[in-house]
Short mmCIF file of C-alpha atoms in Angstrom, two decimals:
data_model
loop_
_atom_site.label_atom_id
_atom_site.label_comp_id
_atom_site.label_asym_id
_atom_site.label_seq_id
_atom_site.Cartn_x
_atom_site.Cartn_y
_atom_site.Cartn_z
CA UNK A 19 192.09 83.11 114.52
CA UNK A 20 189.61 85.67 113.38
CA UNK A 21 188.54 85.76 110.00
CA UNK A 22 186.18 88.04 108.27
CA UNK A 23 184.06 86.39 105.46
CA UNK A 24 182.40 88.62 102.85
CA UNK A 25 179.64 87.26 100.40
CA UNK A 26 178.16 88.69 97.44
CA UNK A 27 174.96 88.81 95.35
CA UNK A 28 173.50 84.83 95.40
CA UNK A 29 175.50 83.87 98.08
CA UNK A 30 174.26 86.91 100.46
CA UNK A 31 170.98 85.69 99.89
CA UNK A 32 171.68 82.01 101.20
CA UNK A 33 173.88 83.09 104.06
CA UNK A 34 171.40 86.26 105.24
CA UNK A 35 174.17 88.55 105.62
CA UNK A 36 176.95 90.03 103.38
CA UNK A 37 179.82 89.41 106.26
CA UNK A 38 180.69 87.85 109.69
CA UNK A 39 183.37 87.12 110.87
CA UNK A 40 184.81 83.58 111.47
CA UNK A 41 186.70 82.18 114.76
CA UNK A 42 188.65 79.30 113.49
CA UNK A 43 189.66 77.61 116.51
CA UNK A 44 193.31 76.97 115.07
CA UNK A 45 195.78 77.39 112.10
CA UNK A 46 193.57 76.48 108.84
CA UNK A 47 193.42 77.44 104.85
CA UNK A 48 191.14 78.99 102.60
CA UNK A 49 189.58 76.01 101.31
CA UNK A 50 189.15 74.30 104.65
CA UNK A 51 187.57 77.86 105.79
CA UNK A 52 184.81 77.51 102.93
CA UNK A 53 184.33 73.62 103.69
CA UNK A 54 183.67 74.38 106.95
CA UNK A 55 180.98 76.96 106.14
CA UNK A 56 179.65 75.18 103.75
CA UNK A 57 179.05 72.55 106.34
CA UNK A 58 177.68 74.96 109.05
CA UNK A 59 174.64 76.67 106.86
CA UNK A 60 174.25 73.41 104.47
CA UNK A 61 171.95 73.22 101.41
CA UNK A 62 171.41 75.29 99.31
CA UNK A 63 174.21 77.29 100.43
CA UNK A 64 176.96 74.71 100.16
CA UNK A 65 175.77 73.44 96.64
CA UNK A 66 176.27 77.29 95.66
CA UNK A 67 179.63 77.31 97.41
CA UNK A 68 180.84 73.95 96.66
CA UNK A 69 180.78 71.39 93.73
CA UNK A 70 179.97 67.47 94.51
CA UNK A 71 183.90 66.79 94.92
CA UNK A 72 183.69 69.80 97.54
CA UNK A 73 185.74 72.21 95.29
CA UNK A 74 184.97 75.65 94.62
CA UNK A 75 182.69 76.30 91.88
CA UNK A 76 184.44 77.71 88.91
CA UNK A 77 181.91 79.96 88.60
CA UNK A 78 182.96 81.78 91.73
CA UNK A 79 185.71 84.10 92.44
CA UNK A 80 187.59 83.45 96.12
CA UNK A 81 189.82 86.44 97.31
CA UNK A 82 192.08 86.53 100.25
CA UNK A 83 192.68 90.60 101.41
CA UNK A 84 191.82 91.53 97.59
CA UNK A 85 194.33 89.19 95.96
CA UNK A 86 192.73 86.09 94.20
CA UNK A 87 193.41 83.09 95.47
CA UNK A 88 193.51 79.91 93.45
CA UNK A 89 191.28 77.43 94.38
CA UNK A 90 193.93 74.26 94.01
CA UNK A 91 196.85 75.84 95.53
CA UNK A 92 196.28 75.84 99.23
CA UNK A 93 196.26 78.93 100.82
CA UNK A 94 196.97 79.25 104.97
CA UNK A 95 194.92 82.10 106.75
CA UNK A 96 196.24 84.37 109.13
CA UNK A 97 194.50 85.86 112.25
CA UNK A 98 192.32 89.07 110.58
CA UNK A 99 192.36 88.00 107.07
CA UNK A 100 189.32 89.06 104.87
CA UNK A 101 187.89 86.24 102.69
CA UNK A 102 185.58 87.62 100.10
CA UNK A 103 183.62 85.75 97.34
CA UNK A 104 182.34 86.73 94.58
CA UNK A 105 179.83 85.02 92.65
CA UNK A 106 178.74 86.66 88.79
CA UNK A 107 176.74 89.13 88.41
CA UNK A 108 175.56 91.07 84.96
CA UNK A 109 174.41 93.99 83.35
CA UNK A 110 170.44 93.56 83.28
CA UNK A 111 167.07 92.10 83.41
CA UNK A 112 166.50 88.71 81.41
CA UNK A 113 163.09 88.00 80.03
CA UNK A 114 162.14 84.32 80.00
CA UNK A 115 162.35 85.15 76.17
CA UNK A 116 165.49 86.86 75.78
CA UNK A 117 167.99 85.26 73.57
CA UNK A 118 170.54 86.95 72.01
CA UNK A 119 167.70 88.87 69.76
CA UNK A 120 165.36 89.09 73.23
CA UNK A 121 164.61 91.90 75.39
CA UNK A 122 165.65 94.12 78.21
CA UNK A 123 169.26 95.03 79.12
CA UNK B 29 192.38 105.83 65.68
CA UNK B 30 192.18 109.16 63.65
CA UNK B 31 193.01 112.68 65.34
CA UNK B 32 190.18 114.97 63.89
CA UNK B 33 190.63 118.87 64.50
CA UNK B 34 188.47 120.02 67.01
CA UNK B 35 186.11 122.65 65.82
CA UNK B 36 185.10 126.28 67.69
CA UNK B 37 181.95 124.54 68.67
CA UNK B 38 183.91 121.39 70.27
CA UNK B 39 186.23 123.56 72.03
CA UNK B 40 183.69 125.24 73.62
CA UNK B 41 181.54 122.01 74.59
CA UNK B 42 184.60 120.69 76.39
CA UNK B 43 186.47 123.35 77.88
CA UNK B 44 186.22 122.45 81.52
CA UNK B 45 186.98 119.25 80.62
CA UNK B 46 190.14 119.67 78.50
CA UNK B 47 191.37 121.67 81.52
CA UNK B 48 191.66 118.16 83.46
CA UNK B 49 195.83 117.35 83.62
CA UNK B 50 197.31 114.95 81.18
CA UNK B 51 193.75 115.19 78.91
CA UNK B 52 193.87 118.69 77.28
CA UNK B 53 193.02 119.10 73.61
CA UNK B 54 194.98 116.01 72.64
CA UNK B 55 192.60 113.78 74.56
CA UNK B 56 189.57 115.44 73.20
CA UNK B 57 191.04 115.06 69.51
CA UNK B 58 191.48 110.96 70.94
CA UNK B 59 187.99 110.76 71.54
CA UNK B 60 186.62 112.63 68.77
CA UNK B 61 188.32 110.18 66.59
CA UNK B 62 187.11 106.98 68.57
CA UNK B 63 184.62 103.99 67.77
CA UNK B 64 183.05 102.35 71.12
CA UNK B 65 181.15 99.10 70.87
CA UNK B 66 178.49 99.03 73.76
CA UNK B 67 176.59 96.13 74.18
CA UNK B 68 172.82 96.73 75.57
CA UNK B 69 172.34 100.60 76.67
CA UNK B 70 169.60 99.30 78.89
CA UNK B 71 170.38 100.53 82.95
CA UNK B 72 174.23 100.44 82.73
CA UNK B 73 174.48 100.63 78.68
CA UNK B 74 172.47 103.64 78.65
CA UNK B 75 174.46 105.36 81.36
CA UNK B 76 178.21 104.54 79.53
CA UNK B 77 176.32 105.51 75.98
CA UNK B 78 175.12 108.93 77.75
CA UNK B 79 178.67 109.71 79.57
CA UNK B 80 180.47 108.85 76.23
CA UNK B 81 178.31 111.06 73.95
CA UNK B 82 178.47 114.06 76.95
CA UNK B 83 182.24 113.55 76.62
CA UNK B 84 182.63 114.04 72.97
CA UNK B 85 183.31 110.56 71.90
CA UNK B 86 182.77 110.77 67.98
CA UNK B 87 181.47 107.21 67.18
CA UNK B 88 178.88 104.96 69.07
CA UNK B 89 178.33 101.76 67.91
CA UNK B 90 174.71 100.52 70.28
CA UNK B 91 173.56 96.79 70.04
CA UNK B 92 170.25 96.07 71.56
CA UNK B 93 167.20 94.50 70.50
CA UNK B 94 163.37 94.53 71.71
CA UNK B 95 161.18 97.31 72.37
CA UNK B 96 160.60 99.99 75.19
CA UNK B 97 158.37 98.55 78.16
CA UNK B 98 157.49 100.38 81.11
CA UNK B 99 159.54 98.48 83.49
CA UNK B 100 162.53 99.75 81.62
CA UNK B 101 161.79 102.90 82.86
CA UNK B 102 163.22 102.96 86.32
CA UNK B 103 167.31 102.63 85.35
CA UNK B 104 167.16 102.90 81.31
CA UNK B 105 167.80 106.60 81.00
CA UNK B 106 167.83 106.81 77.52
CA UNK B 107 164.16 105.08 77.28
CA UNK B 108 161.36 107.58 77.99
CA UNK B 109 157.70 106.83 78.33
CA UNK B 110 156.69 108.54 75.07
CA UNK B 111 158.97 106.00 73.26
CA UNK B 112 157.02 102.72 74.88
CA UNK B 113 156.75 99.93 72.35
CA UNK B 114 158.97 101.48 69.85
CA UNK B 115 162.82 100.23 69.39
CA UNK B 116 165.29 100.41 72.47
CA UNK B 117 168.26 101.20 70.08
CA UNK B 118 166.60 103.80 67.94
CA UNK B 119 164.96 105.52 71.12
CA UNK B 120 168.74 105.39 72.82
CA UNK B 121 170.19 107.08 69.30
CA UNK B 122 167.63 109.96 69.42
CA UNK B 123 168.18 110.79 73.25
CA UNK B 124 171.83 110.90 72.58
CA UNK B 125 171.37 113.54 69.60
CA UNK B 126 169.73 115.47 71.71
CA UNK B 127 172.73 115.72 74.06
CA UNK B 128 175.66 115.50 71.33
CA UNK B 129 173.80 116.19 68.01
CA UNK B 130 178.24 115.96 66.55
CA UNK B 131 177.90 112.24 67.35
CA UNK B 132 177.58 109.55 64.61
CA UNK B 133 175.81 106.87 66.07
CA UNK B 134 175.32 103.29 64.52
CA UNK B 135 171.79 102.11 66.31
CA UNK B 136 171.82 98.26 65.78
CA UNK B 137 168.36 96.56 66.48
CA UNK B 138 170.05 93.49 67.53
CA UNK B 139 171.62 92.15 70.57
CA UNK B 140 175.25 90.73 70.37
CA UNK B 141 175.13 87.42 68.77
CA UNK B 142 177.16 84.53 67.36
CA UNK B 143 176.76 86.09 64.26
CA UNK B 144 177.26 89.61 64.17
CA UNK B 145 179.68 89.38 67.37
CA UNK B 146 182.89 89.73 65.09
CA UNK B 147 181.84 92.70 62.88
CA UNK B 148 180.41 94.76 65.45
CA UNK B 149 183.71 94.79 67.29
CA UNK B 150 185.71 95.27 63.72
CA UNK B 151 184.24 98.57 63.77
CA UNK B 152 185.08 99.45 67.33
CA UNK B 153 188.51 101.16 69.41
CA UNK B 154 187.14 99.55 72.14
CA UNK B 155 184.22 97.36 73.63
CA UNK B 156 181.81 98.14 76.69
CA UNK B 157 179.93 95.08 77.62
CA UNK B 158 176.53 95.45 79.78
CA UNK B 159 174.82 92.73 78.68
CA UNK B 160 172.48 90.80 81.19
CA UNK B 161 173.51 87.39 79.32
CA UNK B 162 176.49 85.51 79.91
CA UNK B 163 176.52 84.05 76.72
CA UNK B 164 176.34 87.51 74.83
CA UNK B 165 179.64 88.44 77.57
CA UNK B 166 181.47 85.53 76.70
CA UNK B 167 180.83 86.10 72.89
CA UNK B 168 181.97 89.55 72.86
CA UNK B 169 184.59 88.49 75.23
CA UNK B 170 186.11 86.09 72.80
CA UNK B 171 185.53 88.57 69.92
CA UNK B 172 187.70 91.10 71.43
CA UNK B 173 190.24 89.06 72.79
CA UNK B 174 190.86 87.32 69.24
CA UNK B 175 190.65 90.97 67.57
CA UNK B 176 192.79 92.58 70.35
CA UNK B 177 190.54 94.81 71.36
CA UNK B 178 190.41 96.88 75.18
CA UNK B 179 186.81 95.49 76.77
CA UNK B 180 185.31 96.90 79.75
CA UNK B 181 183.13 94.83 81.69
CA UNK B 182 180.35 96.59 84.07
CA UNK B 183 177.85 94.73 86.43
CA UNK B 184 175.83 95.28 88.63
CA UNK B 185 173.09 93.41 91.12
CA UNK B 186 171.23 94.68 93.61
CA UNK B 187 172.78 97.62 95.58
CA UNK B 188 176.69 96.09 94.25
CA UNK B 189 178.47 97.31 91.16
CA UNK B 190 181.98 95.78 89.53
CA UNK B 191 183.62 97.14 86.77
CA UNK B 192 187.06 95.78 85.51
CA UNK B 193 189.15 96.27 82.14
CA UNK B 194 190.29 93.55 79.95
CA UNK B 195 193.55 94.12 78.10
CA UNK B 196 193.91 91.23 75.67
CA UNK B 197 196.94 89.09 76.42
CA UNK B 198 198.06 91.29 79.12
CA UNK B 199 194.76 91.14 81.63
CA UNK B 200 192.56 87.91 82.67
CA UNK B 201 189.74 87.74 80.52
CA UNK B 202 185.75 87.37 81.25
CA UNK B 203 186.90 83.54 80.65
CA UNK B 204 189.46 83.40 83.29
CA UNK B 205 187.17 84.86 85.88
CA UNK B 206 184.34 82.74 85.53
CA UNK B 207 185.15 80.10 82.99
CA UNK B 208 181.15 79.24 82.81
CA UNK B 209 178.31 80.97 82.81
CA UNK B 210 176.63 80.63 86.23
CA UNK B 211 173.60 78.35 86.97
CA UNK B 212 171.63 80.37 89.23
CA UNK B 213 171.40 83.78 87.00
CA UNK B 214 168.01 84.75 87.42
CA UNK B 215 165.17 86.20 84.79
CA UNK B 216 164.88 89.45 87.16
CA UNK B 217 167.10 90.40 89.56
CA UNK B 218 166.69 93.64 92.07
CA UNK B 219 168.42 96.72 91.12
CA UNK B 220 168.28 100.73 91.72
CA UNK B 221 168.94 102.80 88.56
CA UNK B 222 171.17 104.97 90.64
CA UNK B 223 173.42 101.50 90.71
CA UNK B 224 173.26 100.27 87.52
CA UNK B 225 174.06 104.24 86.73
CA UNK B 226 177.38 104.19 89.46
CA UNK B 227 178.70 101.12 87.62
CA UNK B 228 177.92 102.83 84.15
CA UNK B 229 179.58 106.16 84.77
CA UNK B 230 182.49 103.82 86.09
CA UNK B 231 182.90 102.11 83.18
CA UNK B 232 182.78 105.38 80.86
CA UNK B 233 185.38 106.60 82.73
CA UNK B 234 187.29 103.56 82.34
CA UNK B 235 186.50 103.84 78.62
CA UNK B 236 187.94 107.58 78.49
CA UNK B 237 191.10 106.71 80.04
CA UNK B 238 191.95 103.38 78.60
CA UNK B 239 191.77 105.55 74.78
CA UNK B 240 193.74 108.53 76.22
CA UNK B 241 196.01 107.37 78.60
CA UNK B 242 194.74 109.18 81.43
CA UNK B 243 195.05 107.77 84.99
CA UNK B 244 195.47 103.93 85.75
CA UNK B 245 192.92 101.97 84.29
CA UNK B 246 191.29 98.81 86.24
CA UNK B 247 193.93 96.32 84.23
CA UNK B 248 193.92 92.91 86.22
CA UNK B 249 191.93 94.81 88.84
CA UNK B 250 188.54 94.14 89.24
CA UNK B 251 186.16 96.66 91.44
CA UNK B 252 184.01 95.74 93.23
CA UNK B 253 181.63 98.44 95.23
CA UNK B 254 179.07 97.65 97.87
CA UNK B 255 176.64 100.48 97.67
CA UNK B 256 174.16 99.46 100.65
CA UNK B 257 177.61 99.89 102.61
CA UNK B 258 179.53 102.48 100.97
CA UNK B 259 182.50 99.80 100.57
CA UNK B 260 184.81 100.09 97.63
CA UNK B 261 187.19 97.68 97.10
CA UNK B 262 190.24 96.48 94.52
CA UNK B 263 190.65 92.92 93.99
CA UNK B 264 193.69 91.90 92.14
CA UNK B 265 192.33 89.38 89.55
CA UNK B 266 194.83 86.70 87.87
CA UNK B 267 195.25 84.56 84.30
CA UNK B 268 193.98 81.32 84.01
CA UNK B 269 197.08 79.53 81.73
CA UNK B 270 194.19 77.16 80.91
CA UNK B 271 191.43 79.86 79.96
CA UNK B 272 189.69 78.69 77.08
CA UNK B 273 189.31 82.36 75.58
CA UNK B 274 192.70 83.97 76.03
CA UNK B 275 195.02 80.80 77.43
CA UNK B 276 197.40 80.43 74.55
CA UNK B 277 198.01 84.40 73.99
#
């Protein structure tokens, strides 16, 4: 199966690129998908991916052809899904001194 | 929300824009009579703040603390050079006169905090969050969900922009999307103003229709737009039953 995987923001970064596509070899979910990737580029990719019990970070939001997928309900891929996830992103610049009564925005 | 009568000089201002279907002079008496909350008018702020006041909106309500600094200067509209070292919030109020001298503006020195989080959303229709801080999101977040109040949440990093709409009890909240704030947020992140400006005029619109019923707002949608690439897409976003913020509404 062919799957496209799209990353975002921190995670572009650590992979290099904001998609490729994925050959699977065989019939597979969503979370095995991400363990495998996280396997393939390693640190410090997978500890931005994956937490030390090799879930998804709850920080990051996993989509499967725009519909968000829950992380504990497995979720079987079919040949030309799109995988995209989304780690947070803001609304500014954050000085080393900005609290709540800090600076920029 | 109050219904003012629009005056010869507001019908006038917004003529082409009352023309738009299912908006008219109804919509423009909604928005004359509306309070928005926007947190930070820094690169996105700025950009809802300056939409809003171009619109007509009648009340702006602008939280944001610290001073003008040069480095502001390439996506914070409403912050010009003359105004470096002086107040963000006053500088933003006096640009927006300029545009929409019919707008009563509230220019709060402060950013959103713990404790002014509740009564600056009292005083709002509706809440525009562009803070850089998670903890100023998710404090704003929990302030409108608890007051019931439509939030708008607009991002942006790099060359991507998301905007969604949070409808208390109906929509996932900032809390059931990311439940905590994440580790790797950065002091200074790259950004073009032109992208901080897409996701602002985004989430002005978003503002304009959620408080006139125009259109389909981005309710339990959350867009996200990939401006290097041109690439606009819709993700359908869920409820977390177990969100901390909103679970039990």
């Amino acid at each position: 199966m062919k799957i496209t995987v799209e990353y975002s923001a921190f995670l572009k970064q650590h992979t290099g690129r904001a998609a490729e596509t994925v050959e699977t070899g065989g019939p597979c979910t969503v979370q095995e998908l991400l363990r495998g990737l996280a396997a393939r580029y390693g640190e410090p990719f997978h500890s931005a991916l994956l937490d030390q019990n090799d879930r998804l970070r709850p920080v990051l939001l996993l989509s499967v052809n725009e519909e968000q997928v829950n992380w504990h309900q497995p979720a079987p891929l079919n040949d030309g899904d799109i995988v995209t996830i989304l780690s947070p992103i803001a609304g500014g610049v954050i000085s080393k001194k900005s609290k709540p009564h800090g600076r920029n925005g | 929300m109050t219904r003012p009568v629009l005056t010869q000089e507001d019908l006038q201002t917004y003529a082409w824009q009352m023309a738009v279907p299912d908006f008219g002079e109804e919509g423009q008496r909604i928005l004359k009579g509306a309070s928005v909350l926007i947190s930070r008018c820094g690169g996105l702020g700025g950009v809802v703040a300056y939409e809003l006041a171009a619109a007509g909106i009648g009340r702006l309500v602008l939280a944001h603390a610290g001073h003008v600094k040069p480095s502001d200067l390439n996506r914070q509209i409403l912050m010009t050079h003359d105004w470096i070292g002086k107040p963000r919030a006053q500088c933003a109020a006096r640009r927006l006169r300029e545009l929409n001298p019919r707008l009563e503006i509230v220019a709060v020195e402060e950013n959103v905090t713990e404790a002014n989080a509740a009564m600056l959303v009292e005083q709002s229709d509706l809440v525009i969050d562009c803070a850089p801080l998670f903890e100023e999101r998710f404090l704003m977040n929990r302030e409108a969900v608890r007051q019931n109040k439509p939030m708008i949440e607009c991002a942006m990093y790099e060359l991507e922009a998301r905007v969604t709409s949070i409808l208390p009890g109906r929509t996932p909240c900032l809390r059931c999307l990311h439940p905590h704030p994440p580790t790797q947020w950065r002091r200074r992140f790259p950004v073009f103003g032109a992208v901080s400006g897409a996701a602002g005029c985004l989430g002005a619109m978003e503002a304009i229709k959620i408080l006139t019923g125009l259109g389909e707002p981005l309710f339990g949608v959350l867009l996200v737009c990939d401006l290097r690439d041109m690439i606009f897409k819709k993700i359908r976003v869920q409820r977390d039953p177990a969100c901390q913020t909103c679970g039990g509404r």
